[in-house]
């Protein structure tokens, strides 16, 4: 049976929960590295990325962006295109340019829909840009691809809290405790569950 979903306004405890858990999510997921495929991007695309990284080290941000855009434009195969778009998105996210990063994230998963960290980043960006349905869909996709990935589960749970779906969020936090997670995340999860328990009790009154 599906958990009951509560759609009431979050109380003070859930507001605290949202702030703490989304901050943890943003610190852990946004701009996260994605796994490369077995074949990898082409040498030409990797060379452009190396030039972009060198430009970034020199703090030549616009030149770095130009190299990465060149990689996006020149990518000839899906793996290279996914990689180039992902690298551009990561650079823009590092600069806190989430709106500009969004189309590159979308293109990256279009070329390679198996990238769990990119789906995580998409979920965070959609959420920050006030697109809750898309945020939930992206984070659900990340969990579907990696059910034992703590960041994916944490991200989806936090977004469900934000959408006041407390029972469903609680089920994901409970699963999170069965995974291998650092002590600080385990402690935060226990705190989240306690706050959710109080919030669910409040909504049932």
Short mmCIF file of C-alpha atoms in Angstrom, two decimals:
data_model
loop_
_atom_site.label_atom_id
_atom_site.label_comp_id
_atom_site.label_asym_id
_atom_site.label_seq_id
_atom_site.Cartn_x
_atom_site.Cartn_y
_atom_site.Cartn_z
CA UNK A 1 0.00 0.00 0.00
CA UNK A 2 1.32 3.46 -0.89
CA UNK A 3 2.05 5.76 2.08
CA UNK A 4 -0.49 8.44 2.72
CA UNK A 5 0.61 11.84 1.42
CA UNK A 6 -0.01 14.98 3.44
CA UNK A 7 -0.34 18.19 1.50
CA UNK A 8 -0.83 20.67 4.33
CA UNK A 9 1.45 23.64 4.94
CA UNK A 10 4.70 22.70 6.67
CA UNK A 11 4.95 23.72 10.32
CA UNK A 12 7.96 25.22 12.06
CA UNK A 13 9.66 21.87 12.61
CA UNK A 14 9.49 20.94 8.93
CA UNK A 15 10.79 24.38 7.97
CA UNK A 16 13.87 23.69 10.08
CA UNK A 17 14.16 20.26 8.50
CA UNK A 18 13.90 21.63 4.98
CA UNK A 19 16.64 24.19 5.60
CA UNK A 20 19.05 21.73 7.21
CA UNK A 21 18.56 18.84 4.84
CA UNK A 22 18.52 20.86 1.62
CA UNK A 23 21.70 22.63 2.73
CA UNK A 24 23.29 19.23 3.25
CA UNK A 25 22.06 18.11 -0.16
CA UNK A 26 23.39 21.19 -1.92
CA UNK A 27 26.76 20.74 -0.30
CA UNK A 28 26.95 17.09 -1.31
CA UNK A 29 25.34 16.82 -4.72
CA UNK A 30 25.37 19.94 -6.83
CA UNK A 31 28.21 19.82 -9.32
CA UNK A 32 28.99 16.25 -8.29
CA UNK A 33 31.26 14.13 -10.51
CA UNK A 34 29.57 11.62 -12.78
CA UNK A 35 30.87 8.20 -13.66
CA UNK A 36 32.41 7.87 -17.11
CA UNK A 37 31.25 5.21 -19.48
CA UNK A 38 33.50 2.26 -20.32
CA UNK A 39 34.49 3.83 -23.65
CA UNK A 40 34.84 7.42 -22.50
CA UNK A 41 34.68 10.68 -24.46
CA UNK A 42 36.84 11.27 -27.52
CA UNK A 43 40.43 12.48 -27.22
CA UNK A 44 39.51 15.78 -28.86
CA UNK A 45 36.82 16.47 -26.24
CA UNK A 46 39.14 15.47 -23.39
CA UNK A 47 41.81 17.81 -24.78
CA UNK A 48 39.37 20.72 -24.79
CA UNK A 49 38.37 19.91 -21.23
CA UNK A 50 42.03 19.92 -20.18
CA UNK A 51 42.43 23.36 -21.75
CA UNK A 52 39.36 24.55 -19.85
CA UNK A 53 40.76 23.23 -16.57
CA UNK A 54 44.08 24.95 -17.22
CA UNK A 55 42.25 28.22 -17.97
CA UNK A 56 40.28 27.87 -14.74
CA UNK A 57 43.49 27.41 -12.76
CA UNK A 58 44.65 30.70 -14.28
CA UNK A 59 41.26 32.18 -13.31
CA UNK A 60 40.46 32.82 -16.96
CA UNK A 61 36.82 31.89 -16.51
CA UNK A 62 35.48 33.11 -19.84
CA UNK A 63 38.22 31.29 -21.73
CA UNK A 64 37.41 28.10 -19.81
CA UNK A 65 33.76 28.46 -20.71
CA UNK A 66 34.67 29.02 -24.36
CA UNK A 67 36.70 25.80 -24.46
CA UNK A 68 33.86 23.83 -22.90
CA UNK A 69 31.33 25.34 -25.29
CA UNK A 70 33.61 24.31 -28.13
CA UNK A 71 33.58 20.78 -26.72
CA UNK A 72 29.78 20.81 -26.56
CA UNK A 73 29.57 22.01 -30.15
CA UNK A 74 32.12 19.53 -31.50
CA UNK A 75 31.06 16.37 -29.66
CA UNK A 76 30.25 13.74 -32.28
CA UNK A 77 29.07 10.77 -30.19
CA UNK A 78 26.63 10.42 -27.26
CA UNK A 79 29.34 9.69 -24.67
CA UNK A 80 31.36 12.75 -25.67
CA UNK A 81 28.25 14.92 -25.80
CA UNK A 82 27.10 13.76 -22.37
CA UNK A 83 30.57 14.46 -20.96
CA UNK A 84 30.96 17.88 -22.60
CA UNK A 85 27.56 19.08 -21.46
CA UNK A 86 28.19 17.73 -17.97
CA UNK A 87 31.51 19.54 -17.69
CA UNK A 88 29.97 22.81 -18.84
CA UNK A 89 27.15 22.42 -16.33
CA UNK A 90 29.64 21.71 -13.53
CA UNK A 91 31.55 24.87 -14.35
CA UNK A 92 28.41 26.99 -14.36
CA UNK A 93 27.19 25.42 -11.11
CA UNK A 94 30.55 26.25 -9.56
CA UNK A 95 29.85 29.86 -10.50
CA UNK A 96 26.33 29.54 -9.01
CA UNK A 97 24.75 30.06 -12.45
CA UNK A 98 22.02 27.49 -12.10
CA UNK A 99 19.68 28.78 -14.81
CA UNK A 100 22.52 28.76 -17.32
CA UNK A 101 23.60 25.26 -16.22
CA UNK A 102 20.13 23.76 -16.55
CA UNK A 103 20.04 23.17 -20.35
CA UNK A 104 23.47 21.56 -20.24
CA UNK A 105 22.36 19.17 -17.49
CA UNK A 106 19.26 18.32 -19.50
CA UNK A 107 21.33 17.70 -22.64
CA UNK A 108 23.79 15.55 -20.72
CA UNK A 109 21.15 13.11 -19.48
CA UNK A 110 19.49 13.20 -22.89
CA UNK A 111 22.71 11.81 -24.36
CA UNK A 112 23.35 9.43 -21.45
CA UNK A 113 20.34 8.86 -19.16
CA UNK A 114 22.28 6.58 -16.79
CA UNK A 115 24.21 9.36 -15.01
CA UNK A 116 23.02 9.31 -11.41
CA UNK A 117 24.95 12.41 -10.21
CA UNK A 118 23.65 14.47 -13.13
CA UNK A 119 20.06 13.51 -12.27
CA UNK A 120 20.85 14.57 -8.69
CA UNK A 121 22.13 17.93 -9.88
CA UNK A 122 19.09 18.33 -12.11
CA UNK A 123 16.81 17.71 -9.14
CA UNK A 124 18.58 20.32 -7.04
CA UNK A 125 18.53 22.91 -9.82
CA UNK A 126 14.87 22.29 -10.68
CA UNK A 127 14.00 22.64 -7.00
CA UNK A 128 15.91 25.90 -6.64
CA UNK A 129 14.24 27.22 -9.79
CA UNK A 130 10.78 26.45 -8.33
CA UNK A 131 9.95 23.53 -10.62
CA UNK A 132 8.89 20.95 -8.01
CA UNK A 133 7.38 18.37 -10.36
CA UNK A 134 10.55 18.22 -12.44
CA UNK A 135 12.69 18.21 -9.30
CA UNK A 136 10.86 15.22 -7.93
CA UNK A 137 10.98 13.41 -11.27
CA UNK A 138 14.74 13.89 -11.61
CA UNK A 139 15.45 12.77 -8.06
CA UNK A 140 13.15 9.76 -8.41
CA UNK A 141 15.08 8.82 -11.53
CA UNK A 142 18.35 9.07 -9.60
CA UNK A 143 16.99 6.76 -6.89
CA UNK A 144 15.66 4.34 -9.48
CA UNK A 145 19.10 4.14 -11.10
CA UNK A 146 20.96 3.91 -7.80
CA UNK A 147 18.73 2.65 -4.99
CA UNK A 148 21.76 2.24 -2.72
CA UNK A 149 23.20 5.69 -3.45
CA UNK A 150 22.78 7.76 -0.25
CA UNK A 151 22.89 11.17 -1.95
CA UNK A 152 20.09 10.23 -4.33
CA UNK A 153 17.90 8.98 -1.49
CA UNK A 154 18.69 12.00 0.67
CA UNK A 155 17.92 14.39 -2.17
CA UNK A 156 14.56 12.84 -2.93
CA UNK A 157 13.58 12.73 0.75
CA UNK A 158 14.48 16.40 1.21
CA UNK A 159 12.46 17.39 -1.86
CA UNK A 160 9.46 15.40 -0.63
CA UNK A 161 9.63 17.29 2.67
CA UNK A 162 9.70 20.51 0.72
CA UNK A 163 6.53 19.37 -1.06
CA UNK A 164 4.91 18.43 2.30
CA UNK A 165 4.77 14.72 1.47
CA UNK A 166 5.94 13.76 4.91
CA UNK A 167 5.05 10.06 5.05
CA UNK A 168 6.77 9.33 1.76
CA UNK A 169 9.80 11.36 2.84
CA UNK A 170 9.98 9.38 6.07
CA UNK A 171 10.06 6.09 4.16
CA UNK A 172 13.10 7.28 2.18
CA UNK A 173 14.92 8.48 5.30
CA UNK A 174 14.30 5.08 6.86
CA UNK A 175 15.86 3.38 3.84
CA UNK A 176 18.78 5.82 4.08
CA UNK A 177 19.61 4.42 7.53
CA UNK A 178 20.09 0.96 5.99
CA UNK A 179 22.81 2.26 3.63
CA UNK A 180 26.48 2.98 4.27
CA UNK A 181 26.51 6.63 5.31
CA UNK A 182 28.90 8.81 7.34
CA UNK A 183 28.04 9.39 11.02
CA UNK A 184 27.09 13.04 10.43
CA UNK A 185 24.52 12.05 7.81
CA UNK A 186 23.24 9.25 10.03
CA UNK A 187 22.77 11.74 12.87
CA UNK A 188 21.05 14.22 10.55
CA UNK A 189 18.76 11.45 9.29
CA UNK A 190 17.71 10.47 12.81
CA UNK A 191 16.97 14.13 13.50
CA UNK A 192 15.00 14.37 10.27
CA UNK A 193 12.92 11.35 11.21
CA UNK A 194 12.14 12.81 14.62
CA UNK A 195 11.06 16.12 13.08
CA UNK A 196 8.98 14.30 10.51
CA UNK A 197 7.27 12.28 13.23
CA UNK A 198 6.26 15.50 14.97
CA UNK A 199 5.12 17.08 11.71
CA UNK A 200 2.98 14.08 10.78
CA UNK A 201 1.40 14.12 14.24
CA UNK A 202 0.66 17.83 13.81
CA UNK A 203 -1.04 17.32 10.45
CA UNK A 204 -3.19 14.53 11.82
CA UNK A 205 -4.70 16.68 14.58
#
